[in-house]
Structure formats: structure tokens, C-alpha cells
Tab-separated table of C-alpha atoms in Angstrom:
chain	number	residue	atom	x	y	z
A	21	MET	CA	42.566	97.203	2.551
A	22	ALA	CA	40.951	99.844	0.323
A	23	SER	CA	42.814	98.514	-2.685
A	24	ALA	CA	41.190	95.096	-2.198
A	25	CYS	CA	37.657	96.524	-2.324
A	26	ILE	CA	35.554	95.577	-5.342
A	27	ASP	CA	32.461	97.430	-6.532
A	28	VAL	CA	30.078	94.663	-7.576
A	29	TYR	CA	27.181	95.738	-9.787
A	30	VAL	CA	24.432	93.130	-9.687
A	31	LYS	CA	21.929	92.763	-12.504
A	32	LEU	CA	18.984	90.551	-11.568
A	33	PRO	CA	16.877	88.705	-14.168
A	34	SER	CA	14.237	91.422	-13.705
A	35	GLY	CA	16.719	93.936	-15.125
A	36	LYS	CA	17.176	95.744	-11.806
A	37	ASN	CA	20.704	96.934	-11.034
A	38	ALA	CA	22.270	97.226	-7.567
A	39	GLN	CA	25.761	97.912	-6.228
A	40	TYR	CA	27.577	96.022	-3.454
A	41	ASP	CA	30.908	97.033	-1.913
A	42	LEU	CA	32.815	93.865	-1.042
A	43	PHE	CA	36.376	92.806	-0.325
A	44	SER	CA	38.298	90.365	-2.486
A	45	THR	CA	38.392	88.025	0.537
A	46	ASP	CA	34.583	87.889	0.732
A	47	THR	CA	33.002	84.687	-0.556
A	48	ILE	CA	30.254	84.089	-3.078
A	49	ALA	CA	28.063	83.090	-0.116
A	50	ILE	CA	28.512	86.568	1.379
A	51	LEU	CA	27.553	88.168	-1.927
A	52	CYS	CA	24.451	85.950	-2.123
A	53	GLY	CA	23.583	86.898	1.436
A	54	GLU	CA	23.813	90.615	0.667
A	55	ILE	CA	21.659	90.250	-2.448
A	56	ALA	CA	19.098	88.131	-0.554
A	57	LYS	CA	18.895	90.665	2.281
A	58	ARG	CA	18.332	93.642	-0.002
A	59	GLU	CA	15.958	91.898	-2.409
A	60	ASN	CA	14.089	89.996	0.338
A	61	LEU	CA	14.920	86.602	-1.212
A	62	ASP	CA	15.890	83.203	0.132
A	63	ARG	CA	19.694	83.106	-0.222
A	64	ASN	CA	19.439	79.459	-1.276
A	65	ARG	CA	17.575	80.633	-4.397
A	66	LEU	CA	20.581	82.551	-5.680
A	67	LYS	CA	23.182	81.224	-8.110
A	68	ILE	CA	26.135	83.165	-9.450
A	69	LYS	CA	27.711	81.896	-12.651
A	70	TYR	CA	30.727	82.599	-14.797
A	71	GLN	CA	30.765	81.301	-18.398
A	72	GLY	CA	28.026	78.821	-17.564
A	73	LYS	CA	29.713	77.396	-14.471
A	74	VAL	CA	28.162	77.783	-11.034
A	75	LEU	CA	30.618	79.442	-8.658
A	76	LYS	CA	31.091	77.651	-5.349
A	77	LYS	CA	29.649	79.685	-2.521
A	78	SER	CA	32.652	78.888	-0.344
A	79	SER	CA	35.091	80.472	-2.824
A	80	ALA	CA	36.428	84.000	-2.323
A	81	LEU	CA	35.985	86.680	-4.989
A	82	GLY	CA	39.733	87.212	-5.174
A	83	TYR	CA	40.432	83.486	-5.465
A	84	LEU	CA	38.006	83.259	-8.384
A	85	GLY	CA	39.739	86.156	-10.129
A	86	VAL	CA	36.856	88.620	-9.881
A	87	VAL	CA	38.442	91.891	-11.033
A	88	ALA	CA	37.634	94.780	-13.344
A	89	GLU	CA	35.766	93.666	-16.478
A	90	THR	CA	34.843	90.246	-15.028
A	91	ILE	CA	31.272	89.515	-16.086
A	92	LEU	CA	29.195	87.279	-13.832
A	93	LYS	CA	25.536	86.362	-13.907
A	94	VAL	CA	22.943	86.179	-11.144
A	95	GLU	CA	20.232	83.559	-11.505
A	96	ILE	CA	17.202	83.076	-9.265
A	97	VAL	CA	16.332	79.393	-8.810
A	98	GLN	CA	12.636	78.563	-8.899
A	99	PRO	CA	11.561	76.390	-5.946
A	100	GLN	CA	10.245	72.949	-6.787
A	101	ASP	CA	9.789	69.615	-5.054
A	102	LEU	CA	12.231	66.836	-5.943
A	103	THR	CA	11.274	63.192	-5.798
A	104	ILE	CA	14.380	61.246	-4.749
A	105	LYS	CA	14.520	57.434	-4.795
A	106	VAL	CA	16.800	55.906	-2.151
A	107	LEU	CA	17.849	52.312	-2.907
A	108	TYR	CA	19.000	50.117	-0.034
A	109	SER	CA	18.948	46.346	0.584
A	110	GLU	CA	16.526	45.640	-2.282
A	111	GLU	CA	14.124	48.269	-0.960
A	112	THR	CA	13.246	51.663	-2.394
A	113	LYS	CA	12.375	54.640	-0.231
A	114	VAL	CA	10.821	57.695	-1.912
A	115	ILE	CA	11.597	61.104	-0.441
A	116	THR	CA	10.025	64.398	-1.482
A	117	ILE	CA	12.172	67.423	-0.680
A	118	SER	CA	12.553	71.001	-1.931
A	119	ASN	CA	15.420	71.733	-4.329
A	120	LEU	CA	16.277	74.661	-2.023
A	121	LYS	CA	17.012	72.389	0.935
A	122	THR	CA	20.597	71.353	1.700
A	123	VAL	CA	22.396	68.017	1.631
A	124	ILE	CA	22.156	68.002	5.428
A	125	ASP	CA	18.353	68.195	5.153
A	126	LEU	CA	18.336	65.348	2.618
A	127	ILE	CA	20.480	63.061	4.759
A	128	THR	CA	18.310	63.848	7.795
A	129	GLU	CA	15.259	62.693	5.818
A	130	ILE	CA	17.020	59.483	4.748
A	131	GLU	CA	18.023	58.765	8.362
A	132	LYS	CA	14.364	58.675	9.371
A	133	SER	CA	14.024	55.296	7.660
A	134	ILE	CA	17.593	54.028	7.181
A	135	ASP	CA	20.395	53.711	9.740
A	136	LEU	CA	23.355	55.342	7.976
A	137	ASN	CA	25.972	54.237	10.494
A	138	ASN	CA	28.968	52.815	8.577
A	139	LYS	CA	27.175	53.432	5.261
A	140	MET	CA	27.706	55.804	2.350
A	141	ILE	CA	25.368	57.455	-0.146
A	142	THR	CA	26.251	57.706	-3.834
A	143	THR	CA	24.517	58.665	-7.057
A	144	LYS	CA	24.207	56.104	-9.856
A	145	CYS	CA	27.216	57.648	-11.614
A	146	GLY	CA	29.376	57.176	-8.519
A	147	MET	CA	29.381	60.663	-6.942
A	148	ARG	CA	29.462	60.383	-3.150
A	149	ILE	CA	26.980	62.491	-1.157
A	150	SER	CA	28.617	63.859	1.994
A	151	ARG	CA	26.893	65.729	4.822
A	152	ASN	CA	27.336	69.462	4.108
A	153	GLY	CA	25.393	72.671	3.577
A	154	THR	CA	25.362	72.579	-0.246
A	155	VAL	CA	21.945	73.376	-1.723
A	156	LEU	CA	20.462	70.408	-3.615
A	157	ASP	CA	19.892	72.480	-6.762
A	158	GLU	CA	23.537	73.584	-6.729
A	159	LEU	CA	24.615	69.968	-6.247
A	160	GLY	CA	22.773	69.080	-9.453
A	161	LEU	CA	20.194	66.663	-8.040
A	162	VAL	CA	17.013	66.468	-10.110
A	163	SER	CA	13.593	64.940	-9.621
A	164	GLY	CA	13.696	61.188	-10.217
A	165	GLU	CA	17.322	60.928	-9.062
A	166	GLU	CA	18.301	57.548	-7.608
A	167	LEU	CA	20.643	57.426	-4.630
A	168	ILE	CA	22.296	54.223	-3.497
A	169	VAL	CA	22.981	53.471	0.176
A	170	SER	CA	25.700	50.848	0.630
A	171	GLU	CA	27.903	49.453	3.390
A	172	ILE	CA	31.375	50.954	3.753
A	173	SER	CA	33.823	48.082	3.469
A	174	THR	CA	37.595	47.687	3.266
A	175	ALA	CA	37.238	46.474	-0.301
A	176	THR	CA	35.276	49.569	-1.231
A	177	ASN	CA	37.860	51.861	0.274
A	178	ALA	CA	40.664	50.004	-1.508
A	179	THR	CA	38.916	50.348	-4.848
A	180	THR	CA	38.300	54.072	-4.579
A	181	SER	CA	41.862	54.774	-3.456
A	182	ASP	CA	43.637	52.329	-5.754
A	183	PRO	CA	46.800	54.172	-6.862
A	184	SER	CA	46.763	52.335	-10.186
A	185	LEU	CA	43.652	54.310	-11.137
A	186	SER	CA	44.368	57.956	-11.857
A	187	GLU	CA	41.759	60.658	-11.298
A	188	SER	CA	41.138	60.846	-15.034
A	189	ASP	CA	40.612	57.065	-15.154
A	190	LEU	CA	38.009	57.296	-12.399
A	191	ASP	CA	36.248	60.148	-14.187
A	192	GLU	CA	36.170	58.094	-17.377
A	193	ILE	CA	34.618	55.144	-15.546
A	194	LYS	CA	31.937	57.366	-14.011
A	195	THR	CA	31.178	58.996	-17.352
A	196	SER	CA	30.794	55.590	-19.006
A	197	PHE	CA	27.677	54.958	-16.941
A	198	ASN	CA	25.979	57.682	-18.994
A	199	ALA	CA	26.262	57.085	-22.737
A	200	GLN	CA	24.698	60.463	-23.398
A	201	GLY	CA	27.277	62.444	-21.443
A	202	LYS	CA	27.680	65.275	-23.964
A	203	LYS	CA	26.216	68.615	-22.941
A	204	VAL	CA	24.005	70.186	-25.588
A	205	GLU	CA	22.706	73.778	-25.518
A	206	VAL	CA	20.393	75.075	-28.234
A	207	ALA	CA	18.695	78.488	-28.406
A	208	PHE	CA	15.768	78.906	-30.818
A	209	SER	CA	15.030	82.451	-32.004
A	210	PHE	CA	11.575	83.093	-33.469
A	211	ASP	CA	10.555	86.148	-35.493
A	212	THR	CA	7.076	87.005	-34.145
A	213	THR	CA	6.221	89.696	-36.715
A	214	GLY	CA	3.282	89.210	-39.059
A	215	SER	CA	2.876	85.747	-40.518
A	216	MET	CA	6.130	84.529	-38.910
A	217	TYR	CA	4.318	84.269	-35.558
A	218	ALA	CA	2.525	81.188	-36.922
A	219	TYR	CA	5.785	79.215	-36.714
A	220	LEU	CA	6.069	79.813	-32.957
A	221	ASP	CA	2.353	79.113	-32.615
A	222	THR	CA	2.866	75.736	-34.313
A	223	VAL	CA	5.857	74.837	-32.140
A	224	ARG	CA	4.146	75.621	-28.846
A	225	GLN	CA	1.316	73.215	-29.645
A	226	ASN	CA	3.850	70.372	-29.429
A	227	LEU	CA	6.521	71.991	-27.252
A	228	LYS	CA	5.882	70.083	-24.021
A	229	GLN	CA	5.976	66.718	-25.786
A	230	ALA	CA	9.041	67.683	-27.858
A	231	CYS	CA	11.053	68.995	-24.891
A	232	SER	CA	10.148	66.012	-22.703
A	233	ARG	CA	11.358	63.705	-25.445
A	234	LEU	CA	14.608	65.622	-25.915
A	235	ILE	CA	15.410	65.613	-22.204
A	236	ALA	CA	14.765	61.856	-22.065
A	237	ASP	CA	16.977	61.204	-25.119
A	238	ILE	CA	19.642	63.835	-24.313
A	239	PRO	CA	19.784	64.121	-20.487
A	240	ASN	CA	22.315	66.981	-20.534
A	241	ILE	CA	20.398	69.240	-22.920
A	242	ARG	CA	19.374	72.825	-22.134
A	243	ILE	CA	17.080	74.867	-24.380
A	244	SER	CA	16.465	78.601	-24.708
A	245	LEU	CA	13.609	80.346	-26.504
A	246	ILE	CA	13.931	83.856	-27.963
A	247	ALA	CA	11.028	85.855	-29.382
A	248	HIS	CA	11.605	89.136	-31.195
A	249	GLY	CA	9.773	91.746	-33.200
A	250	ASP	CA	11.465	94.916	-34.444
A	251	TYR	CA	12.609	98.163	-32.837
A	252	CYS	CA	9.251	99.805	-33.578
A	253	ASP	CA	7.525	97.172	-31.378
A	254	GLN	CA	8.814	98.541	-28.052
A	255	SER	CA	5.245	99.093	-26.791
A	256	THR	CA	4.839	95.293	-26.975
A	257	TYR	CA	8.448	94.084	-26.847
A	258	VAL	CA	11.524	94.128	-29.062
A	259	ILE	CA	12.984	90.915	-27.689
A	260	ARG	CA	12.084	88.454	-24.927
A	261	MET	CA	14.115	85.448	-23.854
A	262	VAL	CA	14.001	82.511	-21.506
A	263	ASP	CA	17.565	81.496	-20.654
A	264	LEU	CA	19.012	78.056	-21.297
A	265	THR	CA	17.130	75.594	-19.094
A	266	SER	CA	15.975	71.993	-18.810
A	267	ASP	CA	12.729	73.093	-17.129
A	268	VAL	CA	10.057	72.041	-19.636
A	269	GLN	CA	7.282	73.972	-17.911
A	270	GLU	CA	9.276	77.216	-18.011
A	271	LEU	CA	9.703	76.849	-21.776
A	272	VAL	CA	6.036	75.951	-22.310
A	273	THR	CA	4.837	78.916	-20.232
A	274	PHE	CA	7.093	81.340	-22.128
A	275	ALA	CA	5.904	80.117	-25.538
A	276	LYS	CA	2.255	80.230	-24.409
A	277	ASP	CA	2.398	83.771	-23.045
A	278	VAL	CA	4.565	85.624	-25.579
A	279	PRO	CA	2.386	87.719	-27.964
A	280	SER	CA	2.844	88.535	-31.636
A	281	THR	CA	4.408	91.783	-32.917
A	282	SER	CA	3.856	93.953	-35.989
A	283	GLY	CA	7.389	94.525	-37.333
A	284	GLY	CA	6.545	97.636	-39.314
A	285	ASP	CA	9.183	97.446	-42.069
A	286	THR	CA	10.744	94.610	-44.053
A	287	PRO	CA	14.111	94.253	-42.244
A	288	GLU	CA	13.754	92.958	-38.685
A	289	CYS	CA	16.132	93.182	-35.716
A	290	TYR	CA	18.049	89.940	-36.312
A	291	GLU	CA	21.275	91.816	-35.568
A	292	TRP	CA	19.935	92.525	-32.048
A	293	VAL	CA	19.208	88.794	-31.647
A	294	LEU	CA	22.836	87.997	-32.467
A	295	ARG	CA	23.953	90.594	-29.910
A	296	LYS	CA	21.588	89.591	-27.075
A	297	SER	CA	22.091	85.841	-27.506
A	298	GLN	CA	25.731	86.315	-26.475
A	299	SER	CA	24.511	86.937	-22.906
A	300	LEU	CA	22.784	83.558	-22.593
A	301	ASP	CA	24.183	81.189	-19.979
A	302	TRP	CA	26.374	79.229	-22.404
A	303	ALA	CA	28.623	76.624	-20.761
A	304	GLU	CA	32.268	76.294	-21.798
A	305	ASP	CA	32.212	72.546	-22.377
A	306	SER	CA	28.981	72.137	-24.336
A	307	ALA	CA	27.940	71.788	-27.954
A	308	LYS	CA	26.309	75.178	-28.572
A	309	ALA	CA	23.878	76.232	-31.287
A	310	LEU	CA	21.705	79.254	-32.058
A	311	VAL	CA	18.815	78.639	-34.461
A	312	VAL	CA	17.687	81.876	-36.159
A	313	ILE	CA	14.247	81.431	-37.744
A	314	GLY	CA	13.059	84.258	-39.982
A	315	ASP	CA	12.107	85.467	-43.455
A	316	SER	CA	13.756	88.908	-43.691
A	317	PRO	CA	17.276	90.376	-43.625
A	318	PRO	CA	18.714	92.427	-40.719
A	319	HIS	CA	18.884	96.206	-40.545
A	320	GLU	CA	21.876	98.143	-41.787
A	321	MET	CA	24.280	99.589	-39.205
A	322	ASP	CA	22.959	103.166	-39.308
A	323	HIS	CA	19.428	102.111	-38.339
A	324	THR	CA	20.188	102.402	-34.585
A	325	ASP	CA	22.585	104.355	-32.370
A	326	GLN	CA	24.238	101.030	-31.429
A	327	ARG	CA	25.591	100.716	-35.005
A	328	ILE	CA	25.467	96.931	-34.871
A	329	ASP	CA	27.380	95.168	-37.635
A	330	TRP	CA	25.782	91.725	-37.698
A	331	HIS	CA	28.931	90.271	-39.287
A	332	ASP	CA	30.937	91.233	-36.188
A	333	ASP	CA	28.403	89.848	-33.722
A	334	LEU	CA	28.195	86.630	-35.712
A	335	ASP	CA	31.979	86.365	-35.392
A	336	VAL	CA	31.709	86.873	-31.616
A	337	LEU	CA	29.245	83.987	-31.355
A	338	THR	CA	31.490	81.826	-33.517
A	339	GLY	CA	34.427	82.674	-31.251
A	340	MET	CA	32.321	81.522	-28.299
A	341	GLY	CA	31.869	78.161	-30.004
A	342	VAL	CA	28.234	78.779	-30.988
A	343	LYS	CA	27.159	77.349	-34.336
A	344	VAL	CA	24.349	79.305	-35.972
A	345	TYR	CA	21.630	77.606	-38.000
A	346	GLY	CA	20.034	79.900	-40.565
A	347	VAL	CA	16.412	78.732	-40.931
A	348	HIS	CA	15.001	80.620	-43.896
A	349	ALA	CA	11.210	80.824	-44.155
A	350	GLY	CA	9.684	81.918	-47.435
A	351	GLY	CA	11.524	82.230	-50.716
A	352	SER	CA	13.076	85.699	-50.664
A	353	VAL	CA	16.295	85.661	-52.694
A	354	GLU	CA	17.619	88.727	-50.879
A	355	SER	CA	17.218	87.370	-47.336
A	356	LYS	CA	18.559	83.948	-48.347
A	357	PHE	CA	22.072	85.431	-48.441
A	358	PHE	CA	21.762	86.389	-44.754
A	359	TYR	CA	20.695	82.932	-43.537
A	360	GLN	CA	23.319	81.213	-45.663
A	361	GLU	CA	26.034	83.466	-44.258
A	362	LEU	CA	24.912	82.768	-40.669
A	363	ALA	CA	25.469	79.076	-41.292
A	364	ASP	CA	28.581	79.213	-43.473
A	365	ARG	CA	30.483	81.638	-41.275
A	366	SER	CA	29.789	79.781	-38.012
A	367	GLY	CA	29.878	76.158	-39.164
A	368	GLY	CA	26.120	75.674	-38.853
A	369	SER	CA	23.567	74.682	-41.494
A	370	TYR	CA	21.304	76.596	-43.860
A	371	LEU	CA	17.791	75.148	-43.615
A	372	PRO	CA	15.022	76.214	-46.025
A	373	LEU	CA	11.648	76.207	-44.236
A	374	LYS	CA	8.755	75.986	-46.658
A	375	ASN	CA	5.864	74.665	-44.559
A	376	PHE	CA	4.553	75.288	-41.051
A	377	ASP	CA	4.088	71.582	-40.345
A	378	VAL	CA	7.826	70.779	-40.469
A	379	ILE	CA	8.876	73.257	-37.770
A	380	THR	CA	8.514	70.848	-34.820
A	381	ASP	CA	10.508	68.097	-36.549
A	382	MET	CA	13.160	70.697	-37.433
A	383	PHE	CA	13.245	71.670	-33.735
A	384	LEU	CA	13.940	68.062	-32.765
A	385	ALA	CA	16.347	67.360	-35.625
A	386	VAL	CA	18.654	70.287	-34.802
A	387	CYS	CA	18.932	69.154	-31.169
A	388	TYR	CA	19.669	65.572	-32.198
A	389	ASN	CA	22.233	66.800	-34.724
A	390	GLU	CA	24.092	68.722	-31.994
A	391	SER	CA	23.995	65.709	-29.677
A	392	ASP	CA	25.097	62.800	-31.836
A	393	GLU	CA	24.978	61.770	-35.494
A	394	ASN	CA	23.349	58.487	-34.514
A	395	HIS	CA	20.547	60.353	-32.756
A	396	LEU	CA	19.729	62.240	-35.944
A	397	GLU	CA	19.904	59.088	-38.070
A	398	GLU	CA	17.549	57.254	-35.712
A	399	PHE	CA	15.111	60.172	-35.733
A	400	VAL	CA	15.082	60.364	-39.549
A	401	GLN	CA	14.531	56.611	-39.732
A	402	GLU	CA	11.644	56.927	-37.284
A	403	ILE	CA	9.980	59.529	-39.510
A	404	GLU	CA	10.426	57.197	-42.486
A	405	ASN	CA	9.016	54.166	-40.630
A	406	THR	CA	5.922	56.015	-39.419
A	407	GLY	CA	5.135	57.261	-42.927
A	408	GLU	CA	5.459	60.922	-41.881
A	409	MET	CA	8.321	61.797	-44.219
A	410	THR	CA	7.568	64.622	-46.675
A	411	GLU	CA	9.720	66.328	-49.287
A	412	ALA	CA	9.991	69.431	-47.089
A	413	LYS	CA	11.208	67.367	-44.131
A	414	ARG	CA	13.604	65.410	-46.306
A	415	GLU	CA	15.132	68.651	-47.591
A	416	ILE	CA	15.803	69.824	-44.017
A	417	PHE	CA	17.301	66.491	-42.926
A	418	THR	CA	19.509	66.421	-46.025
A	419	SER	CA	20.709	69.973	-45.343
A	420	LEU	CA	21.654	69.017	-41.778
A	421	LYS	CA	23.783	66.105	-42.950
A	422	SER	CA	25.310	67.704	-46.043
A	423	GLU	CA	28.696	69.415	-46.291
A	424	LYS	CA	28.906	73.199	-46.332
A	425	LYS	CA	28.602	74.544	-49.863
A	426	THR	CA	30.799	77.283	-51.263
A	427	ASP	CA	29.025	80.274	-52.760
A	428	LYS	CA	29.349	80.796	-56.473
A	429	PRO	CA	31.221	83.978	-57.532
A	430	GLN	CA	28.041	85.464	-59.031
A	431	GLU	CA	26.145	84.938	-55.747
A	432	ILE	CA	28.913	86.689	-53.820
A	433	ASP	CA	28.715	89.659	-56.204
A	434	ASN	CA	24.919	89.825	-55.807
A	435	ARG	CA	25.167	90.149	-52.022
A	436	GLN	CA	27.106	93.399	-52.293
A	437	MET	CA	24.115	95.231	-53.757
A	438	TYR	CA	22.194	95.218	-50.465
A	439	THR	CA	22.728	98.002	-47.909
A	440	TRP	CA	22.292	95.630	-44.947
A	441	TRP	CA	25.178	93.485	-46.216
A	442	ASN	CA	27.739	96.280	-46.528
A	443	LYS	CA	29.087	98.694	-43.961
A	444	PRO	CA	27.846	102.253	-44.632
A	445	ARG	CA	30.119	104.808	-46.192
A	446	LYS	CA	31.678	107.386	-43.881
A	447	SER	CA	29.428	110.106	-45.249
A	448	ASN	CA	26.368	108.243	-43.974
A	449	ARG	CA	27.540	108.366	-40.374
A	450	MET	CA	26.086	111.876	-40.010
A	451	VAL	CA	22.573	110.587	-40.764
A	452	PRO	CA	20.608	110.367	-37.488
A	453	PRO	CA	19.674	106.811	-36.518
A	454	SER	CA	16.013	105.809	-36.487
A	455	TYR	CA	16.121	104.217	-33.014
A	456	TYR	CA	18.021	104.797	-29.766
A	457	TYR	CA	18.720	102.303	-26.990
A	458	ASP	CA	18.376	103.104	-23.272
A	459	GLN	CA	20.567	100.599	-21.433
A	460	GLN	CA	19.215	101.477	-17.978
A	461	LYS	CA	15.621	100.727	-18.991
A	462	ASP	CA	16.577	98.127	-21.597
A	463	ASN	CA	14.243	99.600	-24.192
A	464	TRP	CA	14.227	101.335	-27.549
A	465	SER	CA	12.741	104.619	-28.686
A	466	SER	CA	12.681	106.728	-31.823
A	467	ARG	CA	13.829	109.804	-29.887
A	468	SER	CA	17.439	110.507	-28.958
A	469	LEU	CA	18.377	110.335	-25.285
A	470	SER	CA	20.437	113.122	-23.749
A	471	ASN	CA	23.005	110.578	-22.683
A	472	ASP	CA	22.852	108.347	-25.716
A	473	VAL	CA	26.653	108.384	-26.096
A	474	THR	CA	27.177	107.071	-22.564
A	475	SER	CA	24.320	104.617	-23.051
A	476	SER	CA	25.876	103.285	-26.240
A	477	VAL	CA	29.210	102.614	-24.545
A	478	ALA	CA	27.594	101.031	-21.466
A	479	THR	CA	25.400	98.847	-23.646
A	480	ARG	CA	28.428	97.502	-25.474
A	481	ILE	CA	30.011	96.650	-22.109
A	482	LEU	CA	27.000	94.761	-20.767
A	483	SER	CA	25.653	93.200	-23.937
A	484	SER	CA	28.495	92.196	-26.201
A	485	VAL	CA	31.566	91.511	-24.078
A	486	SER	CA	32.276	87.818	-23.707
A	487	PRO	CA	35.209	86.835	-21.478
A	488	GLY	CA	38.018	85.466	-23.584
A	489	VAL	CA	36.578	86.804	-26.844
A	490	ASN	CA	38.149	89.810	-28.537
A	491	THR	CA	35.303	91.880	-30.000
A	492	LYS	CA	37.692	94.494	-31.421
A	493	SER	CA	35.421	97.273	-30.200
A	494	PRO	CA	36.528	100.722	-31.419
A	495	LYS	CA	35.530	102.079	-27.977
A	496	ARG	CA	37.932	99.829	-26.108
A	497	SER	CA	39.822	102.676	-24.400
A	498	ILE	CA	36.605	104.298	-23.193
A	499	ARG	CA	35.290	100.937	-21.982
A	500	VAL	CA	38.374	100.203	-19.902
A	501	LYS	CA	38.131	103.618	-18.285
A	502	LEU	CA	34.490	103.064	-17.323
A	503	CYS	CA	35.101	99.566	-15.999
A	504	LYS	CA	38.136	100.347	-13.866
A	505	LYS	CA	37.866	98.759	-10.399
A	506	THR	CA	34.408	97.479	-11.264
A	507	CYS	CA	32.909	94.006	-11.394
A	508	VAL	CA	29.696	93.666	-13.380
A	509	VAL	CA	27.317	90.869	-12.450
A	510	MET	CA	24.868	89.953	-15.190
């Protein structure tokens, strides 16, 4: 039995790490129970995900393939009241219930006003709700959801079990009820140093209205916000993130509370943004985009002990299916090459940002562009009809719809003159880095740690490894040795 034991290292959103010794036959529910007991949490508040998919609590670790180097993620669900509309016999019953309650609790509430004998409950898209212990949040029910109570008849049973309809046919029929079935995930990264903070300040003034509109127009959208300064801003923060979510209030609160940073020098830590954004809760089957908004280039590799080559981390994101939009504020010729390369290399778009007042419309336009071409066209037409179109907005909309442009030979030659573009020569590797990363504390300092070598390797394991993506790390052999018989839960 010892060989079936798995050391599970849990990393909570707070950054706290904990270890759990479990067997491969233990279920996700058992893991959640152990975490809840130690952290004094409601077990129904815990989700464990793999590549954006919620793992069923009834599934065993071994069945799910949890082995060495498997990276999972722990998420704590925020409690909220759901307003559920129950439609039956031309009447509507409204039920208020916590998202942490189970399906059993929901059905019990419905039974208080409706006799469910010989009746079934379905969602509007045809999913049947059966009496079980699944948490409502895990089931995917949201506030405003409409449930339909109908009589169980022979005709109904014949339709759902008709052998002429394959499972894929039934799925297609259900999906057709929702014309906006495509999942869209967009992360917006804001540079909060100096004058760049004004862009985030402008967005947050309209963020609640913008996000509410997006969720209404694109029901399956999730948005992430990233704020970053530079490595010298550790006393304030280097980077802060709110993970991909459809919770408008969570996004609004994050944008309202995040402060500005100083930055210190001209390059900023955009390479760290590319690295950290890989750990967001990206789903496998979604249209994914990272929008990098800034006015400076990244640091060169030797600036930190992590030796981050932004080209490599951009390639990792591209391999994950994430398109990167390079939103270039200001008119710096040098930094323009960076934002163009972000877009060209990943299949995204290069967007010049010349005025503060276009940032909110850019925010909306990128999301619509990822969802559907018609959405973007309708939005552009709306701006035209309301008389709000400006040259700056038109330039952004045109860039979103235009084909990727090939760099001219002279422009390619000009990029090579910048140290942040090229990998350093071997002789430069002996130059001490300016900043060191402590993985355990998740912070940066200008002083070397005694275990900075171990920290560097561990950081690469936790921060840059994406299942199914070959990062070609030169420390691969060391990493495998450290991860042997270990499961890391992010």
C-alpha cells in the first residue's frame, strides 16, 4: 500500500502551503475534507481544478491520474445567495438559497410549494436536476437561473432515450438553446507604475457597467485583472491578480483597492506577468486571451535570479492556446517592438493606445473580438451610431480586424540592438542579478537568499509548468528529481 501513497502539497489562494498524505484510492471529497478540517473551512467552499476543469468530488485521485508532476489548483468559493426561478404550470416560484447548499437542499425547498411526485426538474438548456449531494456552485447554477418542473410522461421518456439520436446529437440540440455557447476568457494586465496607473483608474470608473454588459452579451465569459509594478516595488507589491471569474463585484473590488506603484527604472516586469499569467485558471475548451497594457519594454534575463526569457514564456502561453494582445501606450519606438512581438508571435493584435478615454472601449472590444466577429461589428456600429467614434478608437478597432503584418527587414535589424531583446552573452552570466525571488514567501528582494538555487528551481516548478506544454527547461533533470512521488496542488 505504501507505493500507492501520494504526497499532496496544497497551495491555497492565500499562498499558504500544506502537505497531505493520501492514497491513490482516496477521493477528491476526502482531500477537500482534510483541507477543510485543517484550515477550519466549510468543505463545500472548496473546489479542486485541473486545467480549468472542476474535478468531481466522487472521483479517486488514482482514477484522475494524479501522480508526480500533476499540477492541481485549490479554489475557495465565496458564499452568496442565489435567486432561482422555478417554473411550473404557468406559475413562477422564487427561491433564495446559498450557492454552498446541495441539490438535495434545493429540491427540499422546491417541495415546500410543489408536489414533485412523478415530475422532473430541468434547466432551460435541458440538463436534468437529480436529487444528490452535489454543491450548487459545483453544479454551475447561478443567480437568476430558471428551472422547469414538468410531468414525467411516456412520450418524454421515449424522446430522451430515442436510439436514433446519438449523445452528440442531444448535446448539439442542448447547445443550440444558447447561441452564445462559446467560452471566452480574457486577462487584462495593467502596468501601475507612474502615469500608467491612470489607465487602470479610468477603467475602474466604468468597470462594473462594462463587466455587467459583457456577461449579459457573452454569458460564458470569465475575466481576470492583473496589476503589476516592478521588482523594486516589493514593499507595495510586484504583482497582484484576481483569477478568471464572472463575479463582477470581485473584479470591481480588486480594481478599487489596488494601489499605484513607482517602478523605479524604465523597463518593467512584463516578463514576470507572462510567467505568472500561466498559472491562471485557463480552461481547455475556451477562447483565451491575455491583454498586456504598458509603455515600456521588459527586463533583460540577467536582471533577476530567475533568468526569465520573455520569448520563452510567450511561447508557453501560445502553446496553451492563449493569444496575447500587445496594447502599447505612448509612442516609444523601442518598446513598440515588444508589444508587436507579443501579438505577432501568439496570433493576437498590436493595439496602439494614445488616449486614456479609449481604454474602456478597448476593454470591451477585445472581449467581443474573442467571442464572435459579429459581436465586435455590432459594437463598432453602436459607437458610430451614438456619435462616440474618434480617430483613436477607430485605429484600435481597425487593428483588431486587420491581418497580422510582417515586419520589415530594417525593423527586425533594429530590434537586435536592445539588450532586453537578445539573450545575454555567456560572459554576462557571472554578473550578479539585481533581484532574487523567494518562492516560499512569494516576494522579491535585492539581496541574495542562502537557498536561492533551490528557490529558483522550485519557482520554475510551481510557476511555469503547464501540463501538456513542453517548456524545454534546462533544469528538467533536477525538477524531476524534486517532484518524484509528489503531487503539487496550486
